[in-house]
Short mmCIF file of C-alpha atoms in Angstrom, two decimals:
data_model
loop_
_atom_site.label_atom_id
_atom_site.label_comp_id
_atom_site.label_asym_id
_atom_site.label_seq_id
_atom_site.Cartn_x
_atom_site.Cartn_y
_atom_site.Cartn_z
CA UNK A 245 -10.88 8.94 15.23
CA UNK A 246 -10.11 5.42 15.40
CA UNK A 247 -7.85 3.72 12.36
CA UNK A 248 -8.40 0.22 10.61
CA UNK A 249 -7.99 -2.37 13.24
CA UNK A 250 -7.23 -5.71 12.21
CA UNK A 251 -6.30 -8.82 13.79
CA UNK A 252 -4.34 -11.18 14.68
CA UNK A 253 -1.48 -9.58 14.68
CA UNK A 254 0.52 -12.60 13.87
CA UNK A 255 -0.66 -16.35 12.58
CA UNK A 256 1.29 -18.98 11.84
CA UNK A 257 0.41 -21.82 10.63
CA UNK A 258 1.16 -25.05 8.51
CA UNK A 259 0.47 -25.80 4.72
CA UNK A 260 -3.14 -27.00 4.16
CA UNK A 261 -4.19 -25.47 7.35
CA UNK A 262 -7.10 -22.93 6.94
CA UNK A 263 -6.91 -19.54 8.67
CA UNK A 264 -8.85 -16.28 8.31
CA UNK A 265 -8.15 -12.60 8.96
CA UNK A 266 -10.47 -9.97 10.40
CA UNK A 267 -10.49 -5.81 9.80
CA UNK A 268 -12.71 -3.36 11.25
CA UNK A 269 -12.07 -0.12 8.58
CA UNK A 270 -12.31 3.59 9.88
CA UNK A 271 -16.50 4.20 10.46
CA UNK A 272 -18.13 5.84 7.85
CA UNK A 273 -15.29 4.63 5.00
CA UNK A 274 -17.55 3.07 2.19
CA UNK A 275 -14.58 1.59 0.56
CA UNK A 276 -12.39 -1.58 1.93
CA UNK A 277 -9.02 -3.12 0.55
CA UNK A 278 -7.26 -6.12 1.01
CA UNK A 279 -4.08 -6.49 0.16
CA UNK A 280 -1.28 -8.88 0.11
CA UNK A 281 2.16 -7.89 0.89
CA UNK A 282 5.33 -10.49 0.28
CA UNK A 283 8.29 -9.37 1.19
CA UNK A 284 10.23 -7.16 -0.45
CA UNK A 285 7.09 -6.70 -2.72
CA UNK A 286 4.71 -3.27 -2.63
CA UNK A 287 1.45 -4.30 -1.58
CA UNK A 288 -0.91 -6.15 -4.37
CA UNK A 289 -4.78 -5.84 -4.41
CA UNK A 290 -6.60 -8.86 -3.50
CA UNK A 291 -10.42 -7.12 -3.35
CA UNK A 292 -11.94 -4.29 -3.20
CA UNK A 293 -15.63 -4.05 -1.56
CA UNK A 294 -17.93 -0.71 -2.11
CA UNK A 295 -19.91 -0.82 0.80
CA UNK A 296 -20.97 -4.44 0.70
CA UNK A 297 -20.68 -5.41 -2.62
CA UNK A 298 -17.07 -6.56 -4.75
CA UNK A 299 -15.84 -3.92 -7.23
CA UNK A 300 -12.76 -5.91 -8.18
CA UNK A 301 -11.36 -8.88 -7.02
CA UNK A 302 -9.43 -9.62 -10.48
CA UNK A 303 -6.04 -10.92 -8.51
CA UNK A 304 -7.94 -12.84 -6.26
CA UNK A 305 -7.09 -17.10 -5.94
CA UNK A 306 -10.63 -17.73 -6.02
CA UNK A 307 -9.91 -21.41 -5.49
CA UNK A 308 -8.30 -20.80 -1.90
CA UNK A 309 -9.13 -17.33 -0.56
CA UNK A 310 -12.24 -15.88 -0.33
CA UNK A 311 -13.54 -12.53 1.74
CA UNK A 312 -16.69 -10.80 2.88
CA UNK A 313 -17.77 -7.69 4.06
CA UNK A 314 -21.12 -8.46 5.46
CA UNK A 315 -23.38 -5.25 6.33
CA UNK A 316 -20.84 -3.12 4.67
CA UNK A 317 -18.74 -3.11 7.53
CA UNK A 318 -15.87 -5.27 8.91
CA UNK A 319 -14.44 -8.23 6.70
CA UNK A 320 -13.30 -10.99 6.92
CA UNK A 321 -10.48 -12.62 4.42
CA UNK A 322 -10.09 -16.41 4.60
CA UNK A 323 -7.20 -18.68 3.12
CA UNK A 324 -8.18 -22.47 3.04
CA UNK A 325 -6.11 -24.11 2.80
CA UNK A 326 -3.25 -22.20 2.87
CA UNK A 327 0.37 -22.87 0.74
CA UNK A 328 3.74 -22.25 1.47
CA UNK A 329 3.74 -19.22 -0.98
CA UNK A 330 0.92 -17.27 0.92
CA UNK A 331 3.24 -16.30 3.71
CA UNK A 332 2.83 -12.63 3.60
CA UNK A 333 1.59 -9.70 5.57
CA UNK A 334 -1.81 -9.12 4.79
CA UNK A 335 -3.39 -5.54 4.70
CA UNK A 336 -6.67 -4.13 5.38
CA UNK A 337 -7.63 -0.48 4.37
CA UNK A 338 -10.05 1.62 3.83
CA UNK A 339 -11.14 5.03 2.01
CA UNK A 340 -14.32 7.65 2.29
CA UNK A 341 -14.89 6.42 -1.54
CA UNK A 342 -13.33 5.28 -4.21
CA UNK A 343 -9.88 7.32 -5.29
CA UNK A 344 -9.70 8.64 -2.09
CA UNK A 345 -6.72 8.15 0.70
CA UNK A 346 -6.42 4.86 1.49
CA UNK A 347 -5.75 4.49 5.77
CA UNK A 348 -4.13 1.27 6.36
CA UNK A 349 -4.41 -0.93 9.24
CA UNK A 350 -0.91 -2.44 11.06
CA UNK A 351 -1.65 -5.58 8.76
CA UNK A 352 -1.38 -9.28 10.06
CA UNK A 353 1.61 -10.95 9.60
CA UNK A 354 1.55 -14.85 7.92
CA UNK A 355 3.65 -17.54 8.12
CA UNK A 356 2.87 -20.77 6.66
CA UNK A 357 5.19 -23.55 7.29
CA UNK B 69 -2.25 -1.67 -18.08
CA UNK B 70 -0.55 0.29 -15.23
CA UNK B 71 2.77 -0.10 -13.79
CA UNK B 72 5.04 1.20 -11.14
CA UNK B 73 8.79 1.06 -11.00
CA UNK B 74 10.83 2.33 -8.34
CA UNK B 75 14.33 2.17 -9.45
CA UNK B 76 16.06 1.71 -6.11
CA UNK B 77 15.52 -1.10 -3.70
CA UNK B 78 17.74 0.84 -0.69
CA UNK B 79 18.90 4.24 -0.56
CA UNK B 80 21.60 4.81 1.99
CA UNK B 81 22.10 8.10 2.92
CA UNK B 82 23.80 10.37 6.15
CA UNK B 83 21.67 12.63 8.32
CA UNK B 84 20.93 15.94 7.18
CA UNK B 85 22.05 14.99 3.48
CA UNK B 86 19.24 15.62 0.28
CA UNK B 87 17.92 12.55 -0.81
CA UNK B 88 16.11 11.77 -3.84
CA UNK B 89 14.21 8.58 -4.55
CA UNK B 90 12.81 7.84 -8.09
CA UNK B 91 9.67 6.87 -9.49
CA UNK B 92 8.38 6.05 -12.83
CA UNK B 93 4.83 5.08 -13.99
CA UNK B 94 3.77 3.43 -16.86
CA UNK B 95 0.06 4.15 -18.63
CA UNK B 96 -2.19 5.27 -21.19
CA UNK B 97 -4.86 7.15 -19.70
CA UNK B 98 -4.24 9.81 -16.91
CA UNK B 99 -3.68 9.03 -13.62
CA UNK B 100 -3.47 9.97 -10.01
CA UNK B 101 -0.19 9.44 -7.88
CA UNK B 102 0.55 9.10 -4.46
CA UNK B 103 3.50 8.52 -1.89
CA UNK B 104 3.00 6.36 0.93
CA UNK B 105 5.39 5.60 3.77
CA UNK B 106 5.45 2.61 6.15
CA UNK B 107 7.63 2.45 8.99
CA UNK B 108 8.58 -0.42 11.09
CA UNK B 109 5.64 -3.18 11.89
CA UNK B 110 3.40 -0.56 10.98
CA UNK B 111 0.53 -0.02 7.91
CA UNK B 112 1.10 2.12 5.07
CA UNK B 113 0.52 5.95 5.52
CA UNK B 114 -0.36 8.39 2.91
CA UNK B 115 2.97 11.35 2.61
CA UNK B 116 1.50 12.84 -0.20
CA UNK B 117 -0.79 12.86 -3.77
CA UNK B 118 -0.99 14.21 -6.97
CA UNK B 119 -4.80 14.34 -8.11
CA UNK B 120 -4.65 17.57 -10.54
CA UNK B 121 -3.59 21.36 -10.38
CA UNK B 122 0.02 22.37 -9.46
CA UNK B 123 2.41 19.74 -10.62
CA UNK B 124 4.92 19.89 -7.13
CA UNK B 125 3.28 18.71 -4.13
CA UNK B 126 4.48 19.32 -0.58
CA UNK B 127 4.28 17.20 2.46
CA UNK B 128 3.64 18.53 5.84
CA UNK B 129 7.17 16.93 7.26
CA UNK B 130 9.70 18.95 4.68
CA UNK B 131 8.94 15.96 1.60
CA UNK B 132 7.79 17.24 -1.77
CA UNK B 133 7.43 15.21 -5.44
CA UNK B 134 7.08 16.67 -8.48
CA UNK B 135 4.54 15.18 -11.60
CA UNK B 136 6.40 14.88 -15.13
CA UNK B 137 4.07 13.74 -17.72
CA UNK B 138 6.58 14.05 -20.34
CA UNK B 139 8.73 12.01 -18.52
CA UNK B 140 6.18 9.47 -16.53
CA UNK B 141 7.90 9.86 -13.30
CA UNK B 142 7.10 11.58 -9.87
CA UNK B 143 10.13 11.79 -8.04
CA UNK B 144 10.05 12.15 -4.21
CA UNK B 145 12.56 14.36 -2.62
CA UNK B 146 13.56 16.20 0.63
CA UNK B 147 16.61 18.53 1.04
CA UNK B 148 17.93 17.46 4.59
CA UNK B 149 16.68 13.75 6.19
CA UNK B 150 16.40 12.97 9.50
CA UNK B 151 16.90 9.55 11.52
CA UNK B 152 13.76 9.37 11.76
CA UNK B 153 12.54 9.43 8.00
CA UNK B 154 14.01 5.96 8.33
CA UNK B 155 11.44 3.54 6.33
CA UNK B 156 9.63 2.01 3.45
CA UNK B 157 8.71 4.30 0.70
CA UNK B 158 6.17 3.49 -1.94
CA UNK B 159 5.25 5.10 -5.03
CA UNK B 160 1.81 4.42 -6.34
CA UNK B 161 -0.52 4.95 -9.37
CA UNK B 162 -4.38 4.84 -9.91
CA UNK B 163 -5.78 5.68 -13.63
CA UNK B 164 -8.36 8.06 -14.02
CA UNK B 165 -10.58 5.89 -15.33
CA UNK B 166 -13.49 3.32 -13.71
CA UNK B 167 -12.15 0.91 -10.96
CA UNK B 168 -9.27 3.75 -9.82
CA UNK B 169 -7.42 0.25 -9.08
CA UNK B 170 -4.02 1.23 -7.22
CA UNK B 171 -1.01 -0.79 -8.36
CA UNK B 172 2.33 0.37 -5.92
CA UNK B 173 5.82 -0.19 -6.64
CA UNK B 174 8.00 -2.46 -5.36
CA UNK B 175 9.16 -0.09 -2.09
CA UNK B 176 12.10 2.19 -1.68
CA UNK B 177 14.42 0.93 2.03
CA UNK B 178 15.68 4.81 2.89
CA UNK B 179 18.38 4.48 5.62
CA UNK B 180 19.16 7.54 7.14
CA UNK B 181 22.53 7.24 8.72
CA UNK B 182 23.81 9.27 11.46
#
């Protein structure tokens, strides 16, 4: 079975720049995560989708980042424009349903200058 | 609200040595608990849940954690480490109750030395 694939890998960047982030979750998994990961931090929730539509996107910037998950599959997470502070490693994952195990992808790794 | 506190940032330790690293949870309704481990340049894995039933839980790779209500905490443990339990080790805590929002701690760094 294939796991969450995301990608890039790696982005850098400068401040004010816009960038976006792409994750393909495990097929079948109704739920999808993003997450945002600073270091030395535990991973924070950024959005949650059910299938196609936003359960919680609470700790969401809603003024710079936004994300969809068109036909309830992949998603895509965009920062525009992007601030120092957003350097992170950002994590896509996704579960069967909700409260389930989450399966993380390898994450993409941000660095805004 | 929720809230995870893992009260050590590193945890050095020497091969084949027990190792205990400690979480506490914070909340008012019941909740669901997991363990999740994340090696080098890698995503987050699942090591091992408490949903309901027996309060010790086991992991297939010799780790096991142990749910105390009384005491909020579920405490992740394994009697000999090897070099290559070497990673990042985070508690984490979903309420039983609409959303099942996760919040995770901040991360245990277990270095296991040889």
């Amino acid at each position: 079975e294939a796991g969450v694939a995301q990608s890039p890998r790696y982005k850098i960047i400068e401040k004010r720049q816009s960038v976006a982030f792409w994750c393909n979750p495990i097929s079948g998994h109704a739920t999808l995560y993003w997450y945002q990961q600073i270091l030395g931090q535990g991973p924070k929730l950024l959005i949650q989708f059910q299938n196609n539509g936003v359960v919680d996107d609470s700790q969401l910037p809603k003024d710079r980042f936004s994300a969809e998950r068109l036909k309830g599959v992949d998603s895509t997470l965009k920062i525009q424009p992007a601030k120092l502070e957003d350097s992170a490693v950002y994590l896509c994952a996704s579960s069967p349903r909700t409260l389930n195990i989450q399966y993380f992808g390898a994450g993409t790794r941000l660095s805004v200058l | 609200a929720q809230s995870v506190t893992q009260l050590d940032s590193q945890v050095p330790v020497f091969e084949e040595a027990p190792v205990e690293l400690r979480c506490n949870y914070s909340s008012s309704v019941s909740v669901y608990l997991f363990w999740y481990v994340q090696y080098p340049n890698q995503g987050l894995q699942l090591l091992l849940k408490y949903l309901s039933g027996s309060t010790l839980v086991e992991s297939i790779n010799g780790f096991e954690a142990e749910f105390n209500k009384s005491q909020t905490s579920f405490h992740l443990r394994k009697p000999s480490v090897h070099i290559s339990d070497t990673a990042e080790y985070f508690c984490a805590v979903s309420e039983g109750t609409g959303g099942f929002k996760t919040i995770f701690g901040a991360g245990t760094r277990l270095f296991v030395k040889a």
